[in-house]
Amino acid sequence: DVKVTQSSRYLVKRTGEKVFLECVQDMDHENMFWYRQDPGLGLRLIYFSYDVKMKEKGDIPEGYSVSREKKERFSLILESASTNQTSMYLCASSWASGVSRELFFGEGSRLTVL
Amino acid sequence: GDSVTQMEGPVTLSEEAFLTINCTYTATGYPSLFWYVQYPGEGLQLLLKATKADDKGSNKGFEATYRKETTSFHLEKGSVQVSDSAVYFCALPPRTGFQKLVFGTGTRLLVSP
């Protein structure tokens, strides 16, 4: 079975702190994604990566950066956390091609910024 | 651009009731269509999919038929259970380029005994 593992299920940070959210997948997927999920807004794409060291901005990249040094690992970085970044963060991965184009998701990381 | 519109929730049903969650899409051509489900405290998982027009996807008693005439992919289940309580997302993958799925806003289903 495909497994996407997010490093922390729950985090509490203070405003201005640097936050790292890590995601590891075990299926050799080329593509990896970071979404945030907020009530009433659904899922919004922050960043995605289609290869090692490659990254593309999603719909809401402001205030975030990412790192992909190895194929299996995709990190989301909040350089200076703010209260409006309190949210559920979901990592996902997929193959680069194929008819189904299914995304496989991790269980999510719920971040609270005080 | 491509978009997905889902009915707003929450949808509240009693056990064994019939479920319909509406989903319509706007896209060029005939893309694949997905339904994802998110159970409480978990990430999203693929529930079912259809890869071409008139296909019917089915899984766990849920069904959805890809209807190109009405650009719809409504999710149905004949008899819901308490364990079906979750958030359901309709999703549209792009036909070309990177796999940036377009998600609907999600519909919360609450099933009471």
Coordinates of C-alpha atoms in Angstrom, one line a residue:
Chain A
D1 CA 0.0 0.0 0.0
V2 CA 1.1 3.5 -0.7
K3 CA 2.0 5.4 2.4
V4 CA 2.4 9.1 2.8
T5 CA 3.6 10.0 6.3
Q6 CA 3.5 13.5 7.8
S7 CA 5.9 14.1 10.6
S8 CA 3.6 15.7 13.1
R9 CA -0.2 15.3 13.6
Y10 CA -0.5 18.3 15.9
L11 CA 1.7 21.3 16.4
V12 CA 1.4 24.4 18.5
K13 CA 3.7 27.3 17.7
R14 CA 4.1 31.0 18.6
T15 CA 3.9 33.9 16.2
G16 CA 7.2 34.5 14.5
E17 CA 8.5 31.0 15.0
K18 CA 9.9 29.0 12.0
V19 CA 7.9 25.9 11.4
F20 CA 8.9 22.8 9.4
L21 CA 6.3 20.3 8.2
E22 CA 7.8 17.2 6.7
C23 CA 6.2 14.6 4.4
V24 CA 7.6 11.3 3.2
Q25 CA 6.2 8.9 0.6
D26 CA 7.3 5.4 -0.1
M27 CA 6.0 4.8 -3.6
D28 CA 8.7 6.6 -5.6
H29 CA 6.1 9.1 -6.8
E30 CA 7.5 12.0 -8.9
N31 CA 4.9 14.5 -7.8
M32 CA 4.4 15.9 -4.3
F33 CA 2.0 18.5 -3.1
W34 CA 1.2 20.6 0.0
Y35 CA -2.4 21.8 0.6
R36 CA -4.1 23.6 3.4
Q37 CA -7.6 22.9 4.4
D38 CA -9.9 25.4 6.1
P39 CA -13.6 25.2 6.9
G40 CA -15.7 26.6 4.1
L41 CA -12.7 27.0 1.8
G42 CA -11.9 23.4 0.9
L43 CA -8.4 22.5 -0.1
R44 CA -6.1 25.1 -1.5
L45 CA -2.8 24.2 -3.1
I46 CA 0.3 25.9 -1.6
Y47 CA 3.2 24.4 -3.5
F48 CA 3.9 21.3 -5.5
S49 CA 7.0 19.6 -6.9
Y50 CA 7.4 17.4 -9.9
D51 CA 11.0 16.4 -9.4
V52 CA 13.8 16.7 -6.9
K53 CA 14.9 20.3 -6.3
M54 CA 12.0 21.5 -8.5
K55 CA 9.0 23.4 -7.1
E56 CA 6.1 25.3 -8.4
K57 CA 3.8 27.8 -6.7
G58 CA 0.2 26.8 -6.1
D59 CA -2.7 29.1 -5.5
I60 CA -1.6 30.5 -2.1
P61 CA 2.2 30.4 -1.8
E62 CA 2.6 33.6 0.2
G63 CA 4.2 33.1 3.6
Y64 CA 5.4 29.6 2.7
S65 CA 8.4 27.9 1.1
V66 CA 9.2 24.3 0.3
S67 CA 12.2 22.0 -0.1
R68 CA 12.6 18.8 -2.0
E69 CA 16.2 17.5 -1.7
K70 CA 15.2 13.9 -2.0
K71 CA 12.5 12.3 -4.2
E72 CA 10.7 10.8 -1.2
R73 CA 10.6 13.9 1.0
F74 CA 8.8 17.2 0.6
S75 CA 9.0 19.8 3.4
L76 CA 6.8 22.8 3.9
I77 CA 8.4 25.8 5.7
L78 CA 6.8 28.7 7.4
E79 CA 9.6 31.2 7.8
S80 CA 7.7 33.3 10.4
A81 CA 4.5 31.8 11.5
S82 CA 1.4 34.0 11.8
T83 CA -2.0 33.3 13.3
N84 CA -3.7 33.2 9.9
Q85 CA -1.6 30.2 9.1
T86 CA -3.4 28.2 11.7
S87 CA -4.9 25.4 9.6
M88 CA -4.8 21.7 8.7
Y89 CA -2.0 21.0 6.3
L90 CA -2.2 18.0 3.9
C91 CA 0.6 16.4 2.0
A92 CA 0.0 14.3 -1.1
S93 CA 1.9 12.5 -3.8
S94 CA 1.2 10.9 -7.2
W95 CA 2.8 9.5 -10.3
A96 CA 3.7 11.9 -13.0
S97 CA 1.5 10.2 -15.7
G98 CA -1.3 7.8 -16.1
V99 CA -5.0 7.9 -16.7
S100 CA -6.1 8.0 -13.1
R101 CA -3.8 10.7 -11.8
E102 CA -4.8 9.8 -8.3
L103 CA -3.4 11.7 -5.3
F104 CA -2.4 9.8 -2.2
F105 CA -2.7 11.9 1.0
G106 CA -1.1 11.8 4.4
E107 CA -3.2 12.1 7.5
G108 CA -2.6 15.8 7.9
S109 CA -0.8 18.1 10.3
R110 CA -3.0 20.4 12.4
L111 CA -1.0 23.6 13.1
T112 CA -2.1 26.1 15.7
V113 CA -0.2 29.5 15.8
L114 CA -0.7 31.5 19.0
Chain B
G1 CA -10.4 27.8 -15.9
D2 CA -11.5 24.4 -14.7
S3 CA -13.8 24.4 -11.7
V4 CA -15.9 22.1 -9.6
T5 CA -19.1 23.0 -7.8
Q6 CA -20.5 20.9 -5.0
M7 CA -23.6 21.3 -2.9
E8 CA -23.0 22.9 0.4
G9 CA -23.4 20.9 3.6
P10 CA -23.9 19.7 6.0
V11 CA -26.1 16.9 4.8
T12 CA -27.9 15.3 7.7
L13 CA -29.5 11.9 7.2
S14 CA -30.8 9.1 9.3
E15 CA -29.3 5.6 8.9
E16 CA -30.5 3.7 5.8
A17 CA -31.6 6.9 4.1
F18 CA -30.8 7.6 0.4
L19 CA -27.9 9.9 -0.2
T20 CA -27.2 12.3 -3.1
I21 CA -24.4 14.8 -3.2
N22 CA -24.4 17.0 -6.3
C23 CA -21.2 17.8 -8.2
T24 CA -20.9 19.7 -11.5
Y25 CA -17.8 20.7 -13.3
T26 CA -16.6 23.2 -15.9
A27 CA -13.7 22.0 -18.0
T28 CA -12.6 21.7 -21.6
G29 CA -12.9 18.3 -23.1
Y30 CA -13.8 15.2 -21.1
P31 CA -11.6 14.9 -18.1
S32 CA -11.5 12.1 -15.5
L33 CA -13.6 12.7 -12.4
F34 CA -13.0 11.7 -8.8
W35 CA -14.7 11.5 -5.5
Y36 CA -12.5 11.6 -2.4
V37 CA -13.6 11.0 1.2
Q38 CA -12.2 12.3 4.4
Y39 CA -13.1 10.5 7.6
P40 CA -12.8 12.4 10.9
G41 CA -9.2 13.0 11.8
E42 CA -7.8 11.5 8.6
G43 CA -6.4 12.6 5.3
L44 CA -8.3 12.2 2.0
Q45 CA -8.6 8.9 0.2
L46 CA -10.0 8.1 -3.2
L47 CA -13.5 6.8 -3.0
L48 CA -14.3 6.2 -6.7
K49 CA -13.5 7.5 -10.1
A50 CA -14.6 7.6 -13.7
T51 CA -12.2 8.1 -16.5
K52 CA -14.6 8.8 -19.5
A53 CA -18.0 10.0 -20.2
D54 CA -20.9 7.6 -19.2
D55 CA -18.6 5.6 -17.0
K56 CA -20.0 4.7 -13.6
G57 CA -17.6 4.6 -10.6
S58 CA -18.5 2.5 -7.6
N59 CA -17.0 1.6 -4.2
K60 CA -18.3 0.7 -0.7
G61 CA -21.9 1.0 -1.9
F62 CA -21.4 4.5 -3.4
E63 CA -21.9 5.2 -7.1
A64 CA -21.4 8.1 -9.4
T65 CA -22.0 8.4 -13.1
Y66 CA -20.1 10.7 -15.4
R67 CA -22.7 12.5 -17.4
K68 CA -21.2 14.8 -20.1
E69 CA -24.6 16.2 -21.2
T70 CA -25.1 17.8 -17.8
T71 CA -21.4 18.0 -16.8
S72 CA -22.2 16.3 -13.6
F73 CA -20.8 13.5 -11.4
H74 CA -23.3 13.2 -8.5
L75 CA -22.5 10.8 -5.7
E76 CA -25.2 8.4 -4.5
K77 CA -25.7 5.7 -2.0
G78 CA -28.9 3.8 -1.5
S79 CA -28.6 3.2 2.3
V80 CA -26.2 5.2 4.4
Q81 CA -24.6 4.1 7.6
V82 CA -23.3 6.0 10.6
S83 CA -19.8 5.0 9.5
D84 CA -20.3 7.0 6.2
S85 CA -20.2 10.3 8.2
A86 CA -17.3 12.1 6.6
V87 CA -16.5 15.0 4.2
Y88 CA -16.8 14.2 0.5
F89 CA -14.9 16.1 -2.2
C90 CA -15.5 16.0 -5.9
A91 CA -12.3 16.6 -7.9
L92 CA -11.2 17.3 -11.4
P93 CA -7.7 16.5 -12.7
P94 CA -6.3 18.5 -15.6
R95 CA -6.1 16.8 -18.9
T96 CA -2.5 17.9 -19.5
G97 CA 0.3 19.3 -17.5
F98 CA 1.1 18.7 -13.9
Q99 CA -1.4 17.0 -11.7
K100 CA -3.0 19.9 -10.0
L101 CA -6.4 18.5 -9.1
V102 CA -9.2 21.0 -8.7
F103 CA -11.3 20.2 -5.7
G104 CA -14.8 21.2 -4.7
T105 CA -15.2 22.8 -1.3
G106 CA -16.4 19.5 0.2
T107 CA -19.7 18.4 1.6
R108 CA -20.0 17.1 5.2
L109 CA -22.3 14.2 5.7
L110 CA -23.7 13.4 9.1
V111 CA -25.6 10.2 9.6
S112 CA -27.5 9.6 12.8
P113 CA -28.6 6.2 14.1

